[in-house]
mmCIF file of C-alpha atoms and ligand atoms in Angstrom:
data_model
loop_
_atom_site.group_PDB
_atom_site.id
_atom_site.type_symbol
_atom_site.label_atom_id
_atom_site.label_comp_id
_atom_site.label_asym_id
_atom_site.label_seq_id
_atom_site.Cartn_x
_atom_site.Cartn_y
_atom_site.Cartn_z
ATOM 1 C CA UNK A 9 -10.384 -14.453 -19.284
ATOM 2 C CA UNK A 10 -11.187 -14.836 -15.730
ATOM 3 C CA UNK A 11 -8.488 -14.759 -13.313
ATOM 4 C CA UNK A 12 -8.384 -15.552 -9.680
ATOM 5 C CA UNK A 13 -5.998 -13.525 -7.485
ATOM 6 C CA UNK A 14 -4.610 -14.317 -4.233
ATOM 7 C CA UNK A 15 -2.537 -11.970 -1.803
ATOM 8 C CA UNK A 16 -0.722 -13.123 1.169
ATOM 9 C CA UNK A 17 2.134 -10.329 1.342
ATOM 10 C CA UNK A 18 1.647 -9.303 4.789
ATOM 11 C CA UNK A 19 -1.334 -9.259 7.360
ATOM 12 C CA UNK A 20 -4.389 -9.410 5.145
ATOM 13 C CA UNK A 21 -5.665 -12.684 3.319
ATOM 14 C CA UNK A 22 -7.266 -11.206 -0.049
ATOM 15 C CA UNK A 23 -8.833 -13.257 -2.583
ATOM 16 C CA UNK A 24 -10.728 -11.910 -5.828
ATOM 17 C CA UNK A 25 -11.842 -12.750 -9.344
ATOM 18 C CA UNK A 26 -11.285 -10.406 -12.194
ATOM 19 C CA UNK A 27 -12.969 -10.842 -15.698
ATOM 20 C CA UNK A 28 -11.127 -8.714 -18.480
ATOM 21 C CA UNK A 29 -14.426 -8.325 -19.765
ATOM 22 C CA UNK A 30 -16.518 -7.620 -16.950
ATOM 23 C CA UNK A 31 -14.246 -6.306 -14.118
ATOM 24 C CA UNK A 32 -14.226 -7.698 -10.737
ATOM 25 C CA UNK A 33 -16.535 -10.411 -10.018
ATOM 26 C CA UNK A 34 -16.351 -11.112 -6.646
ATOM 27 C CA UNK A 35 -13.679 -10.189 -3.779
ATOM 28 C CA UNK A 36 -13.102 -11.355 -0.086
ATOM 29 C CA UNK A 37 -10.738 -9.924 2.622
ATOM 30 C CA UNK A 38 -9.701 -11.019 6.084
ATOM 31 C CA UNK A 39 -7.598 -8.359 8.044
ATOM 32 C CA UNK A 40 -5.313 -9.678 10.943
ATOM 33 C CA UNK A 41 -5.209 -6.607 12.584
ATOM 34 C CA UNK A 42 -6.625 -8.241 15.719
ATOM 35 C CA UNK A 43 -4.298 -11.091 15.649
ATOM 36 C CA UNK A 44 -1.320 -8.422 15.655
ATOM 37 C CA UNK A 45 -2.883 -5.576 17.811
ATOM 38 C CA UNK A 46 -1.422 -7.032 21.256
ATOM 39 C CA UNK A 47 1.935 -6.738 19.645
ATOM 40 C CA UNK A 48 1.822 -3.421 17.927
ATOM 41 C CA UNK A 49 3.168 -4.718 14.656
ATOM 42 C CA UNK A 50 2.772 -7.804 12.177
ATOM 43 C CA UNK A 51 4.461 -10.868 13.926
ATOM 44 C CA UNK A 52 5.169 -13.100 10.747
ATOM 45 C CA UNK A 53 4.685 -16.598 11.832
ATOM 46 C CA UNK A 54 1.229 -15.582 13.237
ATOM 47 C CA UNK A 55 0.498 -14.052 9.850
ATOM 48 C CA UNK A 56 1.624 -17.020 7.776
ATOM 49 C CA UNK A 57 -0.475 -19.620 9.736
ATOM 50 C CA UNK A 58 -3.410 -17.132 9.472
ATOM 51 C CA UNK A 59 -3.396 -17.181 5.980
ATOM 52 C CA UNK A 60 -3.478 -20.795 5.767
ATOM 53 C CA UNK A 61 -6.481 -20.934 8.171
ATOM 54 C CA UNK A 62 -8.387 -18.151 6.016
ATOM 55 C CA UNK A 63 -7.438 -18.822 2.353
ATOM 56 C CA UNK A 64 -9.703 -21.809 1.579
ATOM 57 C CA UNK A 65 -12.822 -20.317 3.390
ATOM 58 C CA UNK A 66 -11.962 -17.127 1.435
ATOM 59 C CA UNK A 67 -11.731 -18.847 -1.920
ATOM 60 C CA UNK A 68 -14.783 -20.704 -1.088
ATOM 61 C CA UNK A 69 -16.513 -17.693 -0.398
ATOM 62 C CA UNK A 70 -15.511 -15.648 -3.795
ATOM 63 C CA UNK A 71 -16.670 -18.563 -5.865
ATOM 64 C CA UNK A 72 -20.190 -18.588 -4.454
ATOM 65 C CA UNK A 73 -20.439 -14.989 -4.411
ATOM 66 C CA UNK A 74 -19.322 -14.955 -8.231
ATOM 67 C CA UNK A 75 -21.638 -18.197 -8.983
ATOM 68 C CA UNK A 76 -18.897 -19.612 -10.600
ATOM 69 C CA UNK A 77 -17.124 -23.441 -10.675
ATOM 70 C CA UNK A 78 -13.417 -24.037 -10.335
ATOM 71 C CA UNK A 79 -13.748 -24.907 -14.192
ATOM 72 C CA UNK A 80 -14.532 -21.306 -15.368
ATOM 73 C CA UNK A 81 -11.001 -19.752 -13.944
ATOM 74 C CA UNK A 82 -8.284 -19.351 -16.799
ATOM 75 C CA UNK A 83 -5.326 -18.315 -14.799
ATOM 76 C CA UNK A 84 -4.313 -17.941 -11.221
ATOM 77 C CA UNK A 85 -2.181 -14.687 -9.880
ATOM 78 C CA UNK A 86 -0.587 -14.743 -6.477
ATOM 79 C CA UNK A 87 1.479 -12.079 -4.749
ATOM 80 C CA UNK A 88 5.112 -13.400 -5.252
ATOM 81 C CA UNK A 89 6.731 -10.365 -3.438
ATOM 82 C CA UNK A 90 8.043 -8.180 -1.834
ATOM 83 C CA UNK A 91 6.706 -9.221 1.655
ATOM 84 C CA UNK A 92 7.208 -11.548 4.429
ATOM 85 C CA UNK A 93 8.611 -15.017 2.985
ATOM 86 C CA UNK A 94 6.463 -17.287 5.192
ATOM 87 C CA UNK A 95 3.098 -15.386 4.168
ATOM 88 C CA UNK A 96 4.318 -15.078 0.565
ATOM 89 C CA UNK A 97 4.754 -18.984 0.565
ATOM 90 C CA UNK A 98 1.344 -19.633 1.666
ATOM 91 C CA UNK A 99 -0.354 -17.567 -1.200
ATOM 92 C CA UNK A 100 2.309 -18.925 -3.905
ATOM 93 C CA UNK A 101 1.900 -22.814 -2.918
ATOM 94 C CA UNK A 102 -1.564 -22.218 -2.910
ATOM 95 C CA UNK A 103 -1.871 -20.517 -6.305
ATOM 96 C CA UNK A 104 0.677 -22.933 -8.086
ATOM 97 C CA UNK A 105 -1.294 -25.992 -6.667
ATOM 98 C CA UNK A 106 -4.534 -24.478 -8.131
ATOM 99 C CA UNK A 107 -3.017 -23.807 -11.252
ATOM 100 C CA UNK A 108 -1.636 -27.094 -11.741
ATOM 101 C CA UNK A 109 -5.122 -28.691 -10.632
ATOM 102 C CA UNK A 110 -7.178 -26.593 -13.048
ATOM 103 C CA UNK A 111 -4.229 -27.221 -15.785
ATOM 104 C CA UNK A 112 -4.399 -23.200 -16.002
ATOM 105 C CA UNK A 113 -1.173 -20.720 -16.066
ATOM 106 C CA UNK A 114 -0.310 -19.184 -13.095
ATOM 107 C CA UNK A 115 1.699 -15.876 -12.458
ATOM 108 C CA UNK A 116 3.533 -14.238 -9.537
ATOM 109 C CA UNK A 117 2.579 -10.721 -9.266
ATOM 110 C CA UNK A 118 4.887 -7.625 -7.795
ATOM 111 C CA UNK A 119 2.915 -6.546 -4.575
ATOM 112 C CA UNK A 120 3.826 -2.838 -5.429
ATOM 113 C CA UNK A 121 3.077 -3.178 -8.970
ATOM 114 C CA UNK A 122 -0.727 -4.565 -7.607
ATOM 115 C CA UNK A 123 -1.019 -1.115 -5.763
ATOM 116 C CA UNK A 124 0.219 0.796 -8.716
ATOM 117 C CA UNK A 125 -2.094 -0.574 -11.052
ATOM 118 C CA UNK A 126 -5.122 -0.642 -8.548
ATOM 119 C CA UNK A 127 -6.492 2.966 -9.762
ATOM 120 C CA UNK A 128 -6.862 1.205 -13.320
ATOM 121 C CA UNK A 129 -9.838 -0.500 -11.814
ATOM 122 C CA UNK A 130 -11.564 2.802 -11.470
ATOM 123 C CA UNK A 131 -13.868 4.467 -14.098
ATOM 124 C CA UNK A 132 -11.930 7.101 -15.758
ATOM 125 C CA UNK A 133 -8.724 4.716 -15.552
ATOM 126 C CA UNK A 134 -5.357 6.732 -15.783
ATOM 127 C CA UNK A 135 -3.116 5.801 -18.732
ATOM 128 C CA UNK A 136 0.388 5.893 -18.929
ATOM 129 C CA UNK A 137 2.838 7.607 -18.975
ATOM 130 C CA UNK A 138 2.447 8.891 -15.705
ATOM 131 C CA UNK A 139 4.053 9.265 -12.130
ATOM 132 C CA UNK A 140 2.958 7.182 -9.572
ATOM 133 C CA UNK A 141 3.407 7.975 -5.533
ATOM 134 C CA UNK A 142 3.637 4.454 -3.863
ATOM 135 C CA UNK A 143 2.908 5.046 -0.294
ATOM 136 C CA UNK A 144 2.454 1.926 1.942
ATOM 137 C CA UNK A 145 3.543 0.556 5.275
ATOM 138 C CA UNK A 146 6.876 -0.797 3.499
ATOM 139 C CA UNK A 147 7.489 1.331 0.746
ATOM 140 C CA UNK A 148 7.391 4.893 -0.401
ATOM 141 C CA UNK A 149 8.642 5.441 -4.011
ATOM 142 C CA UNK A 150 8.106 7.729 -6.746
ATOM 143 C CA UNK A 151 8.024 5.930 -10.089
ATOM 144 C CA UNK A 152 7.832 7.008 -13.883
ATOM 145 C CA UNK A 153 5.530 4.768 -15.716
ATOM 146 C CA UNK A 154 6.772 5.160 -18.929
ATOM 147 C CA UNK A 155 4.171 2.258 -20.188
ATOM 148 C CA UNK A 156 2.561 -0.688 -18.520
ATOM 149 C CA UNK A 157 5.276 -2.787 -16.958
ATOM 150 C CA UNK A 158 8.070 -0.135 -17.546
ATOM 151 C CA UNK A 159 8.834 1.072 -14.037
ATOM 152 C CA UNK A 160 11.767 3.307 -13.287
ATOM 153 C CA UNK A 161 12.274 4.517 -9.750
ATOM 154 C CA UNK A 162 12.855 8.265 -9.471
ATOM 155 C CA UNK A 163 12.904 8.589 -5.540
ATOM 156 C CA UNK A 164 12.262 6.973 -2.831
ATOM 157 C CA UNK A 165 12.625 6.950 1.183
ATOM 158 C CA UNK A 166 16.025 6.200 2.399
ATOM 159 C CA UNK A 167 14.779 5.282 5.764
ATOM 160 C CA UNK A 168 11.390 4.612 7.226
ATOM 161 C CA UNK A 169 8.353 4.299 4.785
ATOM 162 C CA UNK A 170 5.496 6.966 5.440
ATOM 163 C CA UNK A 171 3.318 4.178 6.532
ATOM 164 C CA UNK A 172 5.986 3.084 8.867
ATOM 165 C CA UNK A 173 6.234 6.178 10.257
ATOM 166 C CA UNK A 174 2.417 6.712 10.609
ATOM 167 C CA UNK A 175 2.494 3.312 12.664
ATOM 168 C CA UNK A 176 5.162 4.695 14.758
ATOM 169 C CA UNK A 177 3.817 7.595 16.002
ATOM 170 C CA UNK A 178 0.799 5.862 16.496
ATOM 171 C CA UNK A 179 2.480 3.469 18.839
ATOM 172 C CA UNK A 180 4.113 6.160 20.978
ATOM 173 C CA UNK A 181 0.724 7.932 21.358
ATOM 174 C CA UNK A 182 -0.788 4.249 22.570
ATOM 175 C CA UNK A 183 -2.906 4.165 19.541
ATOM 176 C CA UNK A 184 -3.988 0.871 17.780
ATOM 177 C CA UNK A 185 -2.299 -0.570 15.066
ATOM 178 C CA UNK A 186 -2.126 0.202 12.140
ATOM 179 C CA UNK A 187 -1.899 3.705 12.985
ATOM 180 C CA UNK A 188 -2.361 5.772 9.799
ATOM 181 C CA UNK A 189 -6.101 5.938 10.110
ATOM 182 C CA UNK A 190 -6.152 6.447 13.665
ATOM 183 C CA UNK A 191 -3.463 9.454 13.541
ATOM 184 C CA UNK A 192 -5.590 10.639 10.558
ATOM 185 C CA UNK A 193 -8.715 10.552 12.836
ATOM 186 C CA UNK A 194 -7.045 12.311 15.748
ATOM 187 C CA UNK A 195 -5.362 15.208 13.582
ATOM 188 C CA UNK A 196 -9.030 16.352 12.663
ATOM 189 C CA UNK A 197 -9.356 17.676 16.197
ATOM 190 C CA UNK A 198 -5.653 18.919 16.225
ATOM 191 C CA UNK A 199 -4.475 22.613 17.264
ATOM 192 C CA UNK A 200 -3.193 24.381 14.096
ATOM 193 C CA UNK A 201 0.251 25.573 14.834
ATOM 194 C CA UNK A 202 0.945 24.099 18.446
ATOM 195 C CA UNK A 203 3.919 21.896 17.034
ATOM 196 C CA UNK A 204 5.763 22.574 14.135
ATOM 197 C CA UNK A 205 7.736 19.324 12.596
ATOM 198 C CA UNK A 206 10.403 19.637 9.819
ATOM 199 C CA UNK A 207 9.988 19.014 6.212
ATOM 200 C CA UNK A 208 12.914 16.375 5.708
ATOM 201 C CA UNK A 209 15.267 16.629 2.820
ATOM 202 C CA UNK A 210 13.059 19.139 0.833
ATOM 203 C CA UNK A 211 15.668 21.488 0.426
ATOM 204 C CA UNK A 212 17.912 19.086 -1.005
ATOM 205 C CA UNK A 213 17.509 18.310 -4.929
ATOM 206 C CA UNK A 214 16.538 14.761 -6.084
ATOM 207 C CA UNK A 215 13.578 12.917 -5.183
ATOM 208 C CA UNK A 216 14.570 10.946 -2.045
ATOM 209 C CA UNK A 217 12.875 11.273 1.079
ATOM 210 C CA UNK A 218 13.203 10.524 4.668
ATOM 211 C CA UNK A 219 10.686 10.128 7.306
ATOM 212 C CA UNK A 220 12.811 9.021 10.609
ATOM 213 C CA UNK A 221 13.338 12.481 11.682
ATOM 214 C CA UNK A 222 9.555 13.254 11.784
ATOM 215 C CA UNK A 223 9.215 10.384 13.980
ATOM 216 C CA UNK A 224 12.009 11.562 16.217
ATOM 217 C CA UNK A 225 10.549 15.159 16.373
ATOM 218 C CA UNK A 226 7.079 13.397 17.226
ATOM 219 C CA UNK A 227 8.858 11.468 20.157
ATOM 220 C CA UNK A 228 10.503 14.555 21.575
ATOM 221 C CA UNK A 229 7.290 16.578 21.620
ATOM 222 C CA UNK A 230 5.707 13.446 23.175
ATOM 223 C CA UNK A 231 8.390 13.098 25.946
ATOM 224 C CA UNK A 232 8.126 16.997 26.665
ATOM 225 C CA UNK A 233 4.717 16.789 27.088
ATOM 226 C CA UNK A 234 4.934 13.641 29.504
ATOM 227 C CA UNK A 235 7.553 15.780 31.784
ATOM 228 C CA UNK A 236 5.172 18.609 31.923
ATOM 229 C CA UNK A 237 1.979 16.622 32.557
ATOM 230 C CA UNK A 238 1.513 15.837 36.531
ATOM 231 C CA UNK A 239 0.517 12.372 35.887
ATOM 232 C CA UNK A 240 3.090 11.827 32.938
ATOM 233 C CA UNK A 241 0.101 11.239 30.486
ATOM 234 C CA UNK A 242 -0.975 13.122 27.577
ATOM 235 C CA UNK A 243 -4.118 14.495 27.260
ATOM 236 C CA UNK A 244 -6.239 13.675 24.082
ATOM 237 C CA UNK A 245 -5.900 17.511 23.060
ATOM 238 C CA UNK A 246 -2.022 16.760 23.157
ATOM 239 C CA UNK A 247 -2.447 13.570 21.216
ATOM 240 C CA UNK A 248 -4.360 15.265 18.521
ATOM 241 C CA UNK A 249 -1.792 18.310 18.115
ATOM 242 C CA UNK A 250 0.931 15.917 17.366
ATOM 243 C CA UNK A 251 -0.993 13.889 15.055
ATOM 244 C CA UNK A 252 -1.694 17.183 13.055
ATOM 245 C CA UNK A 253 1.725 18.575 13.190
ATOM 246 C CA UNK A 254 3.124 15.144 12.121
ATOM 247 C CA UNK A 255 0.308 14.456 9.226
ATOM 248 C CA UNK A 256 0.946 17.940 8.064
ATOM 249 C CA UNK A 257 4.919 17.538 7.882
ATOM 250 C CA UNK A 258 4.464 14.260 6.221
ATOM 251 C CA UNK A 259 1.931 15.217 3.792
ATOM 252 C CA UNK A 260 4.017 18.580 2.922
ATOM 253 C CA UNK A 261 6.996 16.444 2.076
ATOM 254 C CA UNK A 262 5.217 14.006 0.190
ATOM 255 C CA UNK A 263 3.684 17.002 -1.928
ATOM 256 C CA UNK A 264 6.856 18.829 -2.440
ATOM 257 C CA UNK A 265 8.549 15.515 -3.846
ATOM 258 C CA UNK A 266 5.370 14.715 -6.094
ATOM 259 C CA UNK A 267 5.450 18.223 -7.650
ATOM 260 C CA UNK A 268 9.211 17.731 -8.242
ATOM 261 C CA UNK A 269 8.308 14.406 -9.873
ATOM 262 C CA UNK A 270 5.983 15.949 -12.091
ATOM 263 C CA UNK A 271 7.841 18.642 -13.514
ATOM 264 C CA UNK A 272 10.840 16.253 -13.804
ATOM 265 C CA UNK A 273 8.943 14.019 -15.924
ATOM 266 C CA UNK A 274 6.575 16.201 -17.746
ATOM 267 C CA UNK A 275 3.706 13.742 -17.438
ATOM 268 C CA UNK A 276 0.101 15.227 -16.753
ATOM 269 C CA UNK A 277 -0.970 12.586 -14.204
ATOM 270 C CA UNK A 278 -0.003 11.663 -10.847
ATOM 271 C CA UNK A 279 -1.392 8.500 -9.698
ATOM 272 C CA UNK A 280 -1.106 7.487 -5.773
ATOM 273 C CA UNK A 281 -1.531 4.094 -4.350
ATOM 274 C CA UNK A 282 -0.665 1.858 -1.246
ATOM 275 C CA UNK A 283 -2.483 2.328 1.903
ATOM 276 C CA UNK A 284 -1.449 5.881 2.963
ATOM 277 C CA UNK A 285 -3.252 6.703 -0.231
ATOM 278 C CA UNK A 286 -6.286 6.643 1.873
ATOM 279 C CA UNK A 287 -5.126 9.336 3.694
ATOM 280 C CA UNK A 288 -7.753 12.580 2.896
ATOM 281 C CA UNK A 289 -5.290 15.158 3.870
ATOM 282 C CA UNK A 290 -2.611 13.878 1.518
ATOM 283 C CA UNK A 291 -5.029 13.568 -1.410
ATOM 284 C CA UNK A 292 -6.326 17.225 -0.854
ATOM 285 C CA UNK A 293 -2.934 18.237 -0.826
ATOM 286 C CA UNK A 294 -1.589 16.437 -4.060
ATOM 287 C CA UNK A 295 -4.733 17.301 -5.892
ATOM 288 C CA UNK A 296 -3.935 21.072 -4.985
ATOM 289 C CA UNK A 297 -0.195 20.826 -5.881
ATOM 290 C CA UNK A 298 -0.867 18.972 -9.260
ATOM 291 C CA UNK A 299 -3.438 21.472 -10.489
ATOM 292 C CA UNK A 300 -0.828 24.165 -10.123
ATOM 293 C CA UNK A 301 0.804 22.291 -12.532
ATOM 294 C CA UNK A 302 -2.359 21.462 -14.679
ATOM 295 C CA UNK A 303 -1.652 17.720 -13.835
ATOM 296 C CA UNK A 304 -4.335 15.139 -12.760
ATOM 297 C CA UNK A 305 -4.414 12.866 -9.875
ATOM 298 C CA UNK A 306 -5.886 9.466 -9.746
ATOM 299 C CA UNK A 307 -6.322 7.227 -6.653
ATOM 300 C CA UNK A 308 -7.987 3.988 -6.074
ATOM 301 C CA UNK A 309 -11.310 3.565 -3.931
ATOM 302 C CA UNK A 310 -10.513 3.448 -0.191
ATOM 303 C CA UNK A 311 -10.591 -0.528 -0.115
ATOM 304 C CA UNK A 312 -8.012 -0.825 -3.130
ATOM 305 C CA UNK A 313 -5.607 1.713 -1.541
ATOM 306 C CA UNK A 314 -4.758 -0.807 1.113
ATOM 307 C CA UNK A 315 -4.030 -4.669 0.427
ATOM 308 C CA UNK A 316 -6.685 -6.592 -1.235
ATOM 309 C CA UNK A 317 -6.871 -9.524 -3.686
ATOM 310 C CA UNK A 318 -8.604 -7.607 -6.524
ATOM 311 C CA UNK A 319 -5.351 -5.432 -7.329
ATOM 312 C CA UNK A 320 -3.399 -9.043 -7.863
ATOM 313 C CA UNK A 321 -5.964 -10.334 -9.800
ATOM 314 C CA UNK A 322 -6.180 -7.327 -11.985
ATOM 315 C CA UNK A 323 -2.323 -7.076 -12.420
ATOM 316 C CA UNK A 324 -1.830 -10.755 -13.057
ATOM 317 C CA UNK A 325 -4.888 -10.871 -15.563
ATOM 318 C CA UNK A 326 -2.887 -8.018 -17.770
ATOM 319 C CA UNK A 327 0.178 -10.250 -17.583
ATOM 320 C CA UNK A 328 -1.332 -13.461 -18.285
ATOM 321 C CA UNK A 329 -3.362 -11.752 -21.122
ATOM 322 C CA UNK A 330 0.004 -10.702 -22.695
ATOM 323 C CA UNK A 331 1.167 -14.541 -22.716
ATOM 324 C CA UNK A 332 3.135 -14.378 -19.496
ATOM 325 C CA UNK A 333 3.461 -17.021 -16.835
ATOM 326 C CA UNK A 334 5.420 -18.829 -14.147
ATOM 327 C CA UNK A 335 8.056 -21.473 -15.289
ATOM 328 C CA UNK A 336 8.210 -24.555 -13.153
ATOM 329 C CA UNK A 337 10.031 -23.002 -10.102
ATOM 330 C CA UNK A 338 8.175 -21.900 -7.104
ATOM 331 C CA UNK A 339 9.782 -18.282 -7.236
ATOM 332 C CA UNK A 340 9.128 -16.083 -4.349
ATOM 333 C CA UNK A 341 10.981 -12.753 -4.009
ATOM 334 C CA UNK A 342 10.844 -11.028 -0.512
ATOM 335 C CA UNK A 343 12.835 -8.185 -1.918
ATOM 336 C CA UNK A 344 12.456 -7.310 -5.769
ATOM 337 C CA UNK A 345 12.554 -4.170 -7.363
ATOM 338 C CA UNK A 346 9.933 -2.879 -9.424
ATOM 339 C CA UNK A 347 12.285 -1.841 -12.309
ATOM 340 C CA UNK A 348 12.960 -5.808 -12.763
ATOM 341 C CA UNK A 349 9.799 -6.510 -14.141
ATOM 342 C CA UNK A 350 9.143 -7.238 -17.680
ATOM 343 C CA UNK A 351 7.159 -4.865 -19.665
ATOM 344 C CA UNK A 352 3.516 -5.943 -20.266
HETATM 345 O O1 KG4 B 416 -0.688 -0.965 1.500
HETATM 346 P P1 KG4 B 416 -0.984 -1.388 2.810
HETATM 347 O O2 KG4 B 416 -1.900 -1.751 3.242
HETATM 348 O O3 KG4 B 416 0.314 -2.278 3.160
HETATM 349 C C1 KG4 B 416 1.417 -2.441 2.836
HETATM 350 O O4 KG4 B 416 1.703 -2.899 1.525
HETATM 351 O O5 KG4 B 416 2.191 -2.082 3.483
HETATM 352 O O6 KG4 B 416 -0.590 -0.013 3.721
HETATM 353 C C2 KG4 B 416 -0.561 -0.210 4.893
HETATM 354 C C3 KG4 B 416 -0.033 1.092 5.577
HETATM 355 C C4 KG4 B 416 -0.113 1.158 7.389
HETATM 356 O O7 KG4 B 416 1.104 1.855 7.774
HETATM 357 C C5 KG4 B 416 -1.325 2.085 7.443
HETATM 358 O O8 KG4 B 416 -1.065 3.079 8.673
HETATM 359 C C6 KG4 B 416 -1.002 2.849 6.233
HETATM 360 O O9 KG4 B 416 -0.912 2.178 5.327
HETATM 361 N N1 KG4 B 416 -2.611 3.897 6.267
HETATM 362 C C7 KG4 B 416 -2.862 5.102 6.361
HETATM 363 C C8 KG4 B 416 -4.162 5.191 6.196
HETATM 364 N N2 KG4 B 416 -4.890 4.149 6.095
HETATM 365 C C9 KG4 B 416 -3.722 3.274 5.906
HETATM 366 N N3 KG4 B 416 -2.160 5.948 6.565
HETATM 367 C C10 KG4 B 416 -2.204 7.238 6.879
HETATM 368 N N4 KG4 B 416 -3.609 7.451 6.896
HETATM 369 C C11 KG4 B 416 -4.663 6.668 6.476
HETATM 370 N N5 KG4 B 416 -5.833 6.954 6.262
HETATM 371 ZN ZN1 ZN B 417 0.385 -3.229 0.331
#
């Protein structure tokens, strides 16, 4: 079965074709980073308009790359939520229209299920049951995955998502959006121990997390340095030192909660997914923490950590293969708990 996947939930237009026998046949991605850069964050209306502009050229590109005709497609998957409503509407309208034109079933995919299942596109794919850490710009969640499609929320951030905190700290330091990769790069030159930020909520039982206090701690450090500096500017070393302290605190917090989630679930595998799972310090820390518990860590290749069409084509293919598909409504869900999904 060959499934076309369309991702338009936020600021990347992603298109891919997944074959249930051969894997990903072709994929294309357009990142809107430059469109939103001058605003320091995603502007929803600009995002929707750019998805409209890029979707058809990207579709043509993947069909050409895969050497396929439209008639070769057996189903269409598109991101139905969570995300920006206008951006979601673009992908959903296109997906449903193509399904009707080609007379094939369509399915609205949960964006976070796409992320969660992305590690299954790799060789040595993890098999449920496992614990999943979903860390993106909008979500930070620990999920107990009993089976494909059976998701129980174990804990989540009660305020900012981890990626959002990376982005906000980057903004304070005048780094480009999205900030995660820039903070990680600067942290490599940071001075160990110059700043020490709190590890929020780790002394409390449970698996909920908080990242807004870390953002505030970073802001105070920035303001102190600005006062001390003759020209009110931070040096590159100051910035690197704040990035290191912030990254270490965020990573430690996530690792402590992951360790607890593995112990609580009794599972032997931890899957990490979403944009922040590309972070090297986080990967290393989670591998170290999991190894102590005899658990294995699994994550997608970097290009499948951040938003992409391949994960949507794959998650959609699993559900279409199981006989699930849309009804006649155009059903967009800007808010959509993972636990509402049916089993696959
Ligand atoms: O999954 P994603 O592409 O989009 C959402 O669904 O939100 O995640 C984007 C987030 C951004 O906040 C970005 O700063 C963060 O992932 N990110 C990183 C890294 N690469 C991307 N954060 C930390 N370290 C990275 N290497
Ligand atoms: Zn995402």
